[in-house]
mmCIF file of C-alpha atoms in Angstrom:
data_model
loop_
_atom_site.group_PDB
_atom_site.id
_atom_site.type_symbol
_atom_site.label_atom_id
_atom_site.label_comp_id
_atom_site.label_asym_id
_atom_site.label_seq_id
_atom_site.Cartn_x
_atom_site.Cartn_y
_atom_site.Cartn_z
ATOM 1 C CA MET A 10 -54.353 0.202 -38.817
ATOM 2 C CA HIS A 11 -55.399 -1.692 -35.696
ATOM 3 C CA GLY A 12 -53.991 -4.868 -37.195
ATOM 4 C CA ASN A 13 -50.628 -3.245 -37.917
ATOM 5 C CA LEU A 14 -50.388 -2.002 -34.307
ATOM 6 C CA SER A 15 -51.118 -5.478 -32.961
ATOM 7 C CA ASP A 16 -48.497 -7.006 -35.226
ATOM 8 C CA SER A 17 -45.851 -4.506 -34.055
ATOM 9 C CA VAL A 18 -46.624 -5.242 -30.413
ATOM 10 C CA LEU A 19 -46.452 -8.982 -30.952
ATOM 11 C CA SER A 20 -43.168 -8.611 -32.847
ATOM 12 C CA VAL A 21 -41.398 -7.177 -29.781
ATOM 13 C CA THR A 22 -38.679 -9.632 -28.729
ATOM 14 C CA LEU A 23 -36.844 -10.207 -25.478
ATOM 15 C CA GLU A 24 -33.772 -8.564 -27.007
ATOM 16 C CA ASP A 25 -35.814 -5.429 -27.745
ATOM 17 C CA LEU A 26 -36.983 -5.206 -24.152
ATOM 18 C CA ASN A 27 -33.429 -5.801 -22.935
ATOM 19 C CA ASP A 28 -32.134 -2.995 -25.180
ATOM 20 C CA ALA A 29 -34.750 -0.674 -23.682
ATOM 21 C CA GLU A 30 -33.582 -1.622 -20.167
ATOM 22 C CA THR A 31 -29.966 -0.995 -21.189
ATOM 23 C CA ILE A 32 -30.800 2.501 -22.444
ATOM 24 C CA GLN A 33 -32.473 3.321 -19.138
ATOM 25 C CA ARG A 34 -29.291 2.228 -17.338
ATOM 26 C CA LEU A 35 -26.972 4.193 -19.613
ATOM 27 C CA ALA A 36 -25.955 6.629 -16.836
ATOM 28 C CA PRO A 37 -24.709 3.931 -14.403
ATOM 29 C CA ILE A 38 -22.978 2.128 -17.291
ATOM 30 C CA ILE A 39 -21.048 5.307 -18.128
ATOM 31 C CA TYR A 40 -20.321 5.821 -14.424
ATOM 32 C CA LEU A 41 -18.883 2.301 -14.022
ATOM 33 C CA SER A 42 -16.900 2.573 -17.258
ATOM 34 C CA PHE A 43 -15.290 5.775 -16.006
ATOM 35 C CA LEU A 44 -14.390 4.147 -12.690
ATOM 36 C CA THR A 45 -12.699 1.169 -14.298
ATOM 37 C CA LEU A 46 -10.799 3.350 -16.789
ATOM 38 C CA VAL A 47 -9.453 5.512 -13.952
ATOM 39 C CA GLY A 48 -8.970 2.827 -11.330
ATOM 40 C CA THR A 49 -7.196 0.170 -13.402
ATOM 41 C CA PRO A 50 -4.027 2.139 -14.318
ATOM 42 C CA GLY A 51 -4.041 3.939 -10.959
ATOM 43 C CA ASN A 52 -4.006 0.781 -8.851
ATOM 44 C CA LEU A 53 -1.566 -0.901 -11.216
ATOM 45 C CA LEU A 54 0.773 2.048 -10.660
ATOM 46 C CA VAL A 55 0.452 1.681 -6.875
ATOM 47 C CA ILE A 56 1.324 -2.019 -7.132
ATOM 48 C CA ALA A 57 4.354 -1.201 -9.289
ATOM 49 C CA VAL A 58 5.613 1.509 -6.934
ATOM 50 C CA TYR A 59 5.238 -0.426 -3.685
ATOM 51 C CA THR A 60 6.390 -3.758 -5.141
ATOM 52 C CA TRP A 61 9.246 -2.887 -7.505
ATOM 53 C CA THR A 62 10.634 0.540 -6.635
ATOM 54 C CA ILE A 63 10.350 0.693 -2.828
ATOM 55 C CA LYS A 64 12.509 -2.078 -1.383
ATOM 56 C CA ARG A 65 12.084 -1.394 2.348
ATOM 57 C CA ARG A 66 9.003 -3.246 3.541
ATOM 58 C CA THR A 67 6.813 -1.998 6.367
ATOM 59 C CA THR A 68 3.431 -3.167 7.605
ATOM 60 C CA HIS A 69 1.849 0.000 6.211
ATOM 61 C CA ARG A 70 3.261 -0.596 2.731
ATOM 62 C CA LEU A 71 2.283 -4.252 2.894
ATOM 63 C CA PHE A 72 -1.337 -3.364 3.670
ATOM 64 C CA ILE A 73 -1.311 -0.667 0.982
ATOM 65 C CA THR A 74 -0.058 -3.200 -1.595
ATOM 66 C CA ALA A 75 -2.708 -5.751 -0.597
ATOM 67 C CA LEU A 76 -5.354 -3.038 -0.811
ATOM 68 C CA ALA A 77 -4.112 -1.996 -4.265
ATOM 69 C CA VAL A 78 -4.229 -5.588 -5.539
ATOM 70 C CA THR A 79 -7.799 -5.921 -4.291
ATOM 71 C CA ASP A 80 -8.799 -2.595 -5.847
ATOM 72 C CA PHE A 81 -7.169 -3.612 -9.131
ATOM 73 C CA LEU A 82 -9.234 -6.813 -9.199
ATOM 74 C CA VAL A 83 -12.370 -4.781 -8.489
ATOM 75 C CA CYS A 84 -11.622 -2.548 -11.488
ATOM 76 C CA THR A 85 -10.738 -5.414 -13.847
ATOM 77 C CA VAL A 86 -13.168 -8.146 -12.739
ATOM 78 C CA ALA A 87 -16.021 -6.850 -10.569
ATOM 79 C CA VAL A 88 -16.819 -3.607 -12.396
ATOM 80 C CA PRO A 89 -16.778 -5.131 -15.926
ATOM 81 C CA PHE A 90 -19.173 -7.810 -14.699
ATOM 82 C CA GLU A 91 -21.485 -5.116 -13.330
ATOM 83 C CA ILE A 92 -21.485 -3.497 -16.771
ATOM 84 C CA ILE A 93 -22.203 -6.824 -18.491
ATOM 85 C CA GLN A 94 -25.019 -7.501 -16.050
ATOM 86 C CA MET A 95 -26.593 -4.106 -16.800
ATOM 87 C CA THR A 96 -26.389 -4.669 -20.553
ATOM 88 C CA HIS A 97 -27.986 -8.124 -20.109
ATOM 89 C CA GLN A 98 -30.612 -7.220 -17.549
ATOM 90 C CA LEU A 99 -33.165 -9.580 -19.147
ATOM 91 C CA THR A 100 -30.923 -11.892 -21.166
ATOM 92 C CA PHE A 101 -28.433 -13.270 -18.631
ATOM 93 C CA TYR A 102 -28.656 -17.015 -19.263
ATOM 94 C CA SER A 103 -25.552 -18.472 -17.590
ATOM 95 C CA GLU A 104 -26.307 -19.410 -13.988
ATOM 96 C CA TRP A 105 -22.739 -20.442 -13.203
ATOM 97 C CA ALA A 106 -21.319 -17.168 -14.505
ATOM 98 C CA CYS A 107 -23.839 -15.356 -12.349
ATOM 99 C CA LYS A 108 -22.859 -17.330 -9.244
ATOM 100 C CA ILE A 109 -19.113 -16.947 -9.798
ATOM 101 C CA PHE A 110 -19.022 -13.245 -10.545
ATOM 102 C CA ARG A 111 -21.537 -12.187 -7.889
ATOM 103 C CA SER A 112 -19.587 -14.085 -5.230
ATOM 104 C CA ILE A 113 -16.327 -12.526 -6.509
ATOM 105 C CA ASN A 114 -17.898 -9.083 -6.214
ATOM 106 C CA VAL A 115 -18.892 -9.713 -2.598
ATOM 107 C CA LEU A 116 -15.500 -11.270 -1.825
ATOM 108 C CA LEU A 117 -13.547 -8.273 -3.136
ATOM 109 C CA ALA A 118 -15.799 -5.735 -1.400
ATOM 110 C CA LEU A 119 -15.410 -7.543 1.933
ATOM 111 C CA LEU A 120 -11.670 -8.050 1.475
ATOM 112 C CA SER A 121 -11.118 -4.362 0.729
ATOM 113 C CA SER A 122 -13.054 -3.431 3.873
ATOM 114 C CA PHE A 123 -11.236 -5.924 6.106
ATOM 115 C CA ILE A 124 -7.773 -4.893 4.875
ATOM 116 C CA LEU A 125 -8.594 -1.259 5.561
ATOM 117 C CA ILE A 126 -9.717 -2.151 9.085
ATOM 118 C CA ALA A 127 -6.434 -4.038 9.658
ATOM 119 C CA LEU A 128 -4.396 -1.114 8.307
ATOM 120 C CA SER A 129 -6.236 1.357 10.524
ATOM 121 C CA ALA A 130 -5.933 -0.864 13.601
ATOM 122 C CA ASP A 131 -2.170 -1.116 13.066
ATOM 123 C CA ARG A 132 -1.902 2.666 12.671
ATOM 124 C CA THR A 133 -4.048 3.257 15.785
ATOM 125 C CA ARG A 134 -1.839 1.049 17.951
ATOM 126 C CA ARG A 135 1.328 2.743 16.694
ATOM 127 C CA VAL A 136 -0.075 6.177 17.570
ATOM 128 C CA ILE A 137 -1.810 5.348 20.841
ATOM 129 C CA GLN A 138 0.667 2.781 22.190
ATOM 130 C CA PRO A 139 3.973 3.453 20.427
ATOM 131 C CA LEU A 140 5.965 1.832 23.208
ATOM 132 C CA LYS A 141 4.183 -1.524 23.056
ATOM 133 C CA LEU A 142 5.138 -4.376 20.761
ATOM 134 C CA GLN A 143 3.963 -3.537 17.231
ATOM 135 C CA MET A 144 2.838 -5.720 14.357
ATOM 136 C CA THR A 145 5.707 -7.274 12.399
ATOM 137 C CA ILE A 146 5.884 -7.964 8.669
ATOM 138 C CA ARG A 147 5.243 -11.652 9.274
ATOM 139 C CA GLN A 148 2.229 -10.896 11.446
ATOM 140 C CA ALA A 149 0.900 -8.478 8.813
ATOM 141 C CA ILE A 150 1.134 -11.226 6.179
ATOM 142 C CA TRP A 151 -0.774 -13.597 8.459
ATOM 143 C CA CYS A 152 -3.329 -10.868 9.129
ATOM 144 C CA ILE A 153 -3.930 -10.409 5.385
ATOM 145 C CA PHE A 154 -4.276 -14.178 4.992
ATOM 146 C CA LEU A 155 -6.816 -14.382 7.836
ATOM 147 C CA VAL A 156 -8.963 -11.498 6.585
ATOM 148 C CA THR A 157 -8.899 -13.059 3.116
ATOM 149 C CA LEU A 158 -10.116 -16.334 4.595
ATOM 150 C CA LEU A 159 -12.805 -14.453 6.523
ATOM 151 C CA ALA A 160 -13.940 -12.717 3.328
ATOM 152 C CA PHE A 161 -14.206 -16.112 1.599
ATOM 153 C CA VAL A 162 -16.375 -17.404 4.439
ATOM 154 C CA PHE A 163 -18.830 -14.529 4.166
ATOM 155 C CA ALA A 164 -18.807 -14.550 0.341
ATOM 156 C CA PHE A 165 -19.501 -18.287 -0.003
ATOM 157 C CA PRO A 166 -23.268 -18.029 0.661
ATOM 158 C CA GLU A 167 -23.497 -15.596 -2.276
ATOM 159 C CA ALA A 168 -22.359 -18.385 -4.606
ATOM 160 C CA VAL A 169 -25.081 -20.648 -3.210
ATOM 161 C CA ILE A 170 -28.106 -18.363 -3.307
ATOM 162 C CA SER A 171 -27.228 -16.438 -6.498
ATOM 163 C CA GLY A 172 -28.613 -17.554 -9.806
ATOM 164 C CA ILE A 173 -31.102 -16.753 -12.534
ATOM 165 C CA SER A 174 -34.313 -15.026 -11.564
ATOM 166 C CA LEU A 175 -37.147 -15.335 -14.087
ATOM 167 C CA GLU A 176 -39.253 -12.238 -14.747
ATOM 168 C CA LYS A 177 -42.639 -12.317 -16.444
ATOM 169 C CA LEU A 178 -42.784 -9.614 -19.110
ATOM 170 C CA GLU A 179 -45.254 -8.303 -21.621
ATOM 171 C CA ASN A 180 -46.223 -10.326 -24.707
ATOM 172 C CA ASN A 181 -45.852 -13.539 -22.715
ATOM 173 C CA LEU A 182 -42.048 -13.143 -22.617
ATOM 174 C CA THR A 183 -39.733 -14.277 -19.815
ATOM 175 C CA GLY A 184 -36.651 -12.323 -18.767
ATOM 176 C CA TYR A 185 -33.516 -13.874 -17.276
ATOM 177 C CA ASP A 186 -31.923 -11.705 -14.594
ATOM 178 C CA CYS A 187 -28.739 -12.424 -12.642
ATOM 179 C CA SER A 188 -29.865 -12.007 -9.049
ATOM 180 C CA PHE A 189 -30.896 -14.287 -6.212
ATOM 181 C CA SER A 190 -32.037 -17.639 -7.546
ATOM 182 C CA ASP A 191 -35.761 -18.317 -7.707
ATOM 183 C CA ARG A 192 -35.142 -21.372 -5.539
ATOM 184 C CA TYR A 193 -34.517 -19.028 -2.585
ATOM 185 C CA LYS A 194 -36.912 -16.267 -3.618
ATOM 186 C CA ASP A 195 -39.553 -16.864 -0.965
ATOM 187 C CA GLN A 196 -37.166 -18.000 1.758
ATOM 188 C CA ALA A 197 -35.466 -16.033 4.520
ATOM 189 C CA TYR A 198 -31.924 -16.918 3.420
ATOM 190 C CA THR A 199 -31.560 -13.946 1.084
ATOM 191 C CA THR A 200 -32.882 -11.458 3.638
ATOM 192 C CA VAL A 201 -30.670 -12.783 6.427
ATOM 193 C CA TYR A 202 -27.589 -12.839 4.208
ATOM 194 C CA SER A 203 -28.165 -9.336 2.817
ATOM 195 C CA SER A 204 -28.731 -8.022 6.332
ATOM 196 C CA THR A 205 -25.519 -9.681 7.505
ATOM 197 C CA LEU A 206 -23.459 -8.048 4.759
ATOM 198 C CA LEU A 207 -25.057 -4.688 5.464
ATOM 199 C CA ALA A 208 -24.267 -5.063 9.176
ATOM 200 C CA ILE A 209 -20.634 -5.851 8.333
ATOM 201 C CA TYR A 210 -20.249 -2.706 6.245
ATOM 202 C CA ILE A 211 -21.940 -0.553 8.880
ATOM 203 C CA GLY A 212 -19.699 -2.126 11.524
ATOM 204 C CA CYS A 213 -16.605 -1.279 9.456
ATOM 205 C CA ILE A 214 -17.750 2.338 9.160
ATOM 206 C CA PHE A 215 -18.265 2.678 12.912
ATOM 207 C CA ALA A 216 -14.947 0.933 13.647
ATOM 208 C CA LEU A 217 -13.075 3.417 11.447
ATOM 209 C CA ILE A 218 -14.868 6.368 13.038
ATOM 210 C CA VAL A 219 -13.968 5.138 16.536
ATOM 211 C CA MET A 220 -10.309 4.419 15.702
ATOM 212 C CA TYR A 221 -9.620 7.752 14.057
ATOM 213 C CA SER A 222 -11.519 9.606 16.766
ATOM 214 C CA ILE A 223 -9.130 8.043 19.275
ATOM 215 C CA ILE A 224 -6.144 8.983 17.110
ATOM 216 C CA GLY A 225 -7.401 12.549 16.765
ATOM 217 C CA ARG A 226 -7.898 12.858 20.521
ATOM 218 C CA GLN A 227 -4.382 11.578 21.167
ATOM 219 C CA VAL A 228 -2.842 13.975 18.636
ATOM 220 C CA LEU A 229 -4.698 16.941 20.125
ATOM 221 C CA SER A 230 -3.540 15.894 23.595
ATOM 222 C CA HIS A 231 0.103 15.845 22.477
ATOM 223 C CA VAL A 232 -0.232 19.204 20.746
ATOM 224 C CA HIS A 233 -1.754 20.717 23.885
ATOM 225 C CA PHE A 234 1.044 19.317 26.034
ATOM 226 C CA ARG A 235 3.743 20.694 23.761
ATOM 227 C CA SER A 236 2.212 24.151 23.584
ATOM 228 C CA THR A 237 1.724 24.177 27.380
ATOM 229 C CA PHE A 238 5.322 23.219 28.011
ATOM 230 C CA ILE A 239 6.691 25.866 25.653
ATOM 231 C CA ARG A 240 4.441 28.530 27.184
ATOM 232 C CA GLN A 241 5.468 27.653 30.772
ATOM 233 C CA ASN A 242 9.174 27.524 30.030
ATOM 234 C CA GLY A 243 9.463 30.275 27.471
ATOM 235 C CA THR A 244 10.597 32.814 30.126
ATOM 236 C CA ASP A 245 13.014 30.605 32.045
ATOM 237 C CA ASN A 246 15.996 31.543 29.920
ATOM 238 C CA HIS A 247 16.351 34.762 27.938
ATOM 239 C CA SER A 248 19.880 34.209 26.687
ATOM 240 C CA THR A 249 19.351 34.203 22.915
ATOM 241 C CA ALA A 250 16.604 33.741 20.376
ATOM 242 C CA SER A 251 18.517 30.903 18.728
ATOM 243 C CA THR A 252 18.684 29.007 22.013
ATOM 244 C CA ASN A 253 14.913 29.292 22.442
ATOM 245 C CA LYS A 254 14.396 28.069 18.907
ATOM 246 C CA LEU A 255 16.654 25.114 19.549
ATOM 247 C CA ASP A 256 14.795 24.356 22.779
ATOM 248 C CA ARG A 257 11.493 24.223 20.928
ATOM 249 C CA ASN A 258 12.984 21.826 18.387
ATOM 250 C CA GLU A 259 14.327 19.748 21.236
ATOM 251 C CA ILE A 260 10.919 19.591 22.898
ATOM 252 C CA LYS A 261 9.479 18.274 19.668
ATOM 253 C CA LEU A 262 12.332 15.811 19.193
ATOM 254 C CA SER A 263 12.417 14.582 22.758
ATOM 255 C CA LEU A 264 8.721 13.840 22.709
ATOM 256 C CA GLU A 265 9.187 11.660 19.660
ATOM 257 C CA GLU A 266 12.268 9.893 21.031
ATOM 258 C CA THR A 267 10.641 9.295 24.397
ATOM 259 C CA CYS A 268 7.529 7.826 22.737
ATOM 260 C CA ASP A 269 9.759 5.361 20.929
ATOM 261 C CA SER A 270 11.842 4.299 23.920
ATOM 262 C CA ILE A 271 9.792 4.133 27.151
ATOM 263 C CA ASP A 272 6.479 2.658 28.288
ATOM 264 C CA MET A 273 4.295 4.472 30.795
ATOM 265 C CA ASP A 274 0.864 6.008 31.325
ATOM 266 C CA GLU A 275 0.114 9.357 29.719
ATOM 267 C CA ASP A 276 0.200 11.363 32.991
ATOM 268 C CA GLU A 277 3.394 9.705 34.161
ATOM 269 C CA PHE A 278 4.910 10.255 30.732
ATOM 270 C CA ARG A 279 4.134 13.969 30.773
ATOM 271 C CA SER A 280 5.462 14.480 34.290
ATOM 272 C CA LYS A 281 8.677 12.624 33.628
ATOM 273 C CA GLN A 282 9.201 14.299 30.277
ATOM 274 C CA LEU A 283 8.692 17.756 31.780
ATOM 275 C CA SER A 284 11.203 17.211 34.588
ATOM 276 C CA GLU A 285 13.805 15.684 32.300
ATOM 277 C CA LEU A 286 13.594 18.512 29.798
ATOM 278 C CA LYS A 287 13.919 21.154 32.509
ATOM 279 C CA SER A 288 16.949 19.505 34.116
ATOM 280 C CA SER A 289 18.846 18.732 30.903
ATOM 281 C CA ARG A 290 18.412 21.922 28.916
ATOM 282 C CA GLU A 291 22.081 22.749 28.542
ATOM 283 C CA ASN A 292 23.079 19.162 27.821
ATOM 284 C CA THR A 293 20.420 19.080 25.157
ATOM 285 C CA ILE A 294 21.848 22.117 23.369
ATOM 286 C CA LYS A 295 25.354 20.643 23.381
ATOM 287 C CA ARG A 296 24.192 17.246 22.214
ATOM 288 C CA HIS A 297 22.300 18.696 19.291
ATOM 289 C CA ALA A 298 25.211 20.883 18.314
ATOM 290 C CA LYS A 299 27.345 17.759 18.037
ATOM 291 C CA SER A 300 24.839 15.506 16.300
ATOM 292 C CA PRO A 301 22.663 17.445 13.821
ATOM 293 C CA ASP A 302 22.243 14.350 11.664
ATOM 294 C CA LYS A 303 20.560 12.494 14.524
ATOM 295 C CA ARG A 304 18.230 15.425 15.152
ATOM 296 C CA HIS A 305 17.242 15.666 11.499
ATOM 297 C CA GLY A 306 16.827 11.909 11.297
ATOM 298 C CA ALA A 307 14.403 11.881 14.196
ATOM 299 C CA MET A 308 12.469 14.774 12.697
ATOM 300 C CA ARG A 309 12.252 12.912 9.391
ATOM 301 C CA GLN A 310 10.950 9.872 11.238
ATOM 302 C CA GLU A 311 8.298 11.984 12.963
ATOM 303 C CA ASN A 312 7.238 13.574 9.670
ATOM 304 C CA SER A 313 7.043 10.127 8.073
ATOM 305 C CA SER A 314 4.806 8.888 10.880
ATOM 306 C CA LYS A 315 2.512 11.898 10.448
ATOM 307 C CA LYS A 316 2.366 11.300 6.695
ATOM 308 C CA VAL A 317 1.413 7.645 7.118
ATOM 309 C CA THR A 318 -1.327 8.597 9.588
ATOM 310 C CA LYS A 319 -2.691 11.239 7.200
ATOM 311 C CA ILE A 320 -2.782 8.731 4.334
ATOM 312 C CA ALA A 321 -4.536 6.105 6.469
ATOM 313 C CA PHE A 322 -7.060 8.693 7.634
ATOM 314 C CA ALA A 323 -7.735 9.935 4.080
ATOM 315 C CA ILE A 324 -8.290 6.379 2.807
ATOM 316 C CA SER A 325 -10.676 5.616 5.668
ATOM 317 C CA PHE A 326 -12.536 8.907 5.241
ATOM 318 C CA CYS A 327 -13.130 8.170 1.547
ATOM 319 C CA PHE A 328 -14.245 4.656 2.463
ATOM 320 C CA ILE A 329 -16.879 6.041 4.828
ATOM 321 C CA LEU A 330 -18.113 8.626 2.319
ATOM 322 C CA SER A 331 -18.358 6.070 -0.491
ATOM 323 C CA TYR A 332 -20.288 3.533 1.595
ATOM 324 C CA VAL A 333 -22.845 5.926 3.114
ATOM 325 C CA PRO A 334 -25.035 6.154 -0.066
ATOM 326 C CA TYR A 335 -24.793 2.376 -0.543
ATOM 327 C CA VAL A 336 -25.922 1.724 3.026
ATOM 328 C CA ALA A 337 -28.735 4.277 2.637
ATOM 329 C CA VAL A 338 -29.995 2.604 -0.554
ATOM 330 C CA LYS A 339 -29.927 -0.844 1.047
ATOM 331 C CA LEU A 340 -31.753 0.370 4.148
ATOM 332 C CA ASN A 341 -34.334 2.126 1.998
ATOM 333 C CA ALA A 342 -34.835 -1.027 -0.064
ATOM 334 C CA SER A 343 -35.431 -3.110 3.051
ATOM 335 C CA ILE A 344 -37.845 -0.579 4.552
ATOM 336 C CA ALA A 345 -39.767 0.070 1.324
ATOM 337 C CA SER A 346 -39.879 -3.582 0.318
ATOM 338 C CA GLY A 347 -42.927 -4.146 -1.875
ATOM 339 C CA HIS A 348 -43.649 -0.407 -2.114
ATOM 340 C CA PHE A 349 -40.800 0.589 -4.443
ATOM 341 C CA THR A 350 -41.771 2.226 -7.740
ATOM 342 C CA SER A 351 -39.477 1.390 -10.644
ATOM 343 C CA ASN A 352 -39.284 3.940 -13.439
ATOM 344 C CA ALA A 353 -36.742 5.445 -15.801
ATOM 345 C CA THR A 354 -35.423 7.833 -13.150
ATOM 346 C CA THR A 355 -34.930 5.233 -10.429
ATOM 347 C CA LYS A 356 -33.320 2.835 -12.915
ATOM 348 C CA ALA A 357 -30.757 5.539 -13.741
ATOM 349 C CA ILE A 358 -30.065 6.877 -10.247
ATOM 350 C CA PHE A 359 -30.358 3.958 -7.823
ATOM 351 C CA PRO A 360 -27.797 1.715 -9.604
ATOM 352 C CA ILE A 361 -25.278 4.551 -9.204
ATOM 353 C CA LEU A 362 -26.095 5.171 -5.538
ATOM 354 C CA GLY A 363 -25.959 1.432 -4.883
ATOM 355 C CA ARG A 364 -22.431 1.311 -6.324
ATOM 356 C CA THR A 365 -20.854 4.455 -4.906
ATOM 357 C CA PHE A 366 -18.699 2.221 -2.708
ATOM 358 C CA ILE A 367 -16.647 1.370 -5.820
ATOM 359 C CA ILE A 368 -15.235 4.913 -5.641
ATOM 360 C CA ASN A 369 -13.334 3.645 -2.612
ATOM 361 C CA ASN A 370 -11.490 1.252 -4.937
ATOM 362 C CA ILE A 371 -10.261 3.901 -7.372
ATOM 363 C CA VAL A 372 -9.522 6.946 -5.206
ATOM 364 C CA ASN A 373 -6.541 5.585 -3.224
ATOM 365 C CA PRO A 374 -3.887 6.256 -5.923
ATOM 366 C CA ILE A 375 -5.078 9.878 -6.029
ATOM 367 C CA ILE A 376 -4.660 10.124 -2.247
ATOM 368 C CA TYR A 377 -1.104 8.779 -2.427
ATOM 369 C CA GLY A 378 -0.300 11.220 -5.205
ATOM 370 C CA PHE A 379 -1.395 14.205 -3.111
ATOM 371 C CA LEU A 380 -0.024 13.159 0.290
ATOM 372 C CA ASP A 381 3.088 11.093 -0.439
ATOM 373 C CA GLN A 382 5.977 12.907 -2.100
ATOM 374 C CA LYS A 383 8.015 9.696 -2.312
ATOM 375 C CA PHE A 384 5.171 8.024 -4.190
ATOM 376 C CA ARG A 385 5.140 10.893 -6.701
ATOM 377 C CA GLN A 386 8.889 10.596 -7.176
ATOM 378 C CA LYS A 387 8.687 6.855 -7.799
ATOM 379 C CA CYS A 388 5.860 7.408 -10.292
ATOM 380 C CA LYS A 389 8.064 9.853 -12.207
ATOM 381 C CA ILE A 390 10.836 7.259 -12.286
ATOM 382 C CA ILE A 391 8.456 4.631 -13.677
ATOM 383 C CA PHE A 392 7.073 7.013 -16.316
ATOM 384 C CA ARG A 393 10.579 8.060 -17.297
ATOM 385 C CA HIS A 394 11.629 4.430 -17.602
ATOM 386 C CA LEU A 395 8.606 3.572 -19.747
ATOM 387 C CA THR A 396 9.164 6.624 -21.941
ATOM 388 C CA CYS A 397 12.794 5.707 -22.543
ATOM 389 C CA ARG A 398 11.833 2.183 -23.612
ATOM 390 C CA MET A 399 9.319 3.398 -26.201
#
């Protein structure tokens, strides 16, 4: 009986050990498979809507399209590679495939982050300084090109230091893992590079928090000013209820028009706006009675601006939420280096926590679907067109 047990132990192959590792990572494999199945058609739909059905180009739509293309590549290239790597945890033999795909993963993660920062910076300037010169379509294209180049620069070291890491296993077997190459295992390059990437992601999180905090403060300031003005001037004229209603609409409209036409400090802007509205009340009523289309057009423009800001905020908020677990896992790994216990539970949970940032690459189409009515309408048109062709 002892001889049979020894023979069974000696007959264990590298493939058997790899299959055991794959089973332990079944939960993250299912998680990644779900993400790619949801994210691939979703991002493809966003690309179709913003490229083929919406003809009017804006900087916001240009950034959204670039972000969708990046997210689509994450779902079709980066995530499948992650799944392959997990199913070949000990039998990944191709060093060049390891280098190429790991560098692509880093490139796409950085590019997605940088594009989101550019989108948010553009939105912040339009809200905080609407009277200044804004980014043009040409400048937005150059911005996307520059952040892509920057992502390549930071992703290049990954192609250099990645490779096959040999692992000594039981029964005198050697496993082949796609990780940092053994040539750089005992050097500081890997630690410095990993710390740099982590600092970039943390910096992006803080940048988004700061930008949208500024936007929120500005929005609250405008809301307070509007409510204060209405409260102070609500008793100046008691002619009719319809006139008061029109005045409130005019306050809202005039604020938007003034923000688009003049350039001044916030205090000066408020003072001037208050005096102009008080002195031109009757002219305002007559003008709006003659040009309702202009009034509705300005209100539509204001609503569109609010919608774009909400979408940008929702995308950034999901980005922050998805990267927090990833950053926590990386910080924990650096602190507990050499004291980390690997078992079946950690092999199932930590690969998921270390890849929660991929949620950021699949959730954007859902955000557009909830917050953008025009996007929903264009999706219906595309589905109707596809249905008719079947």
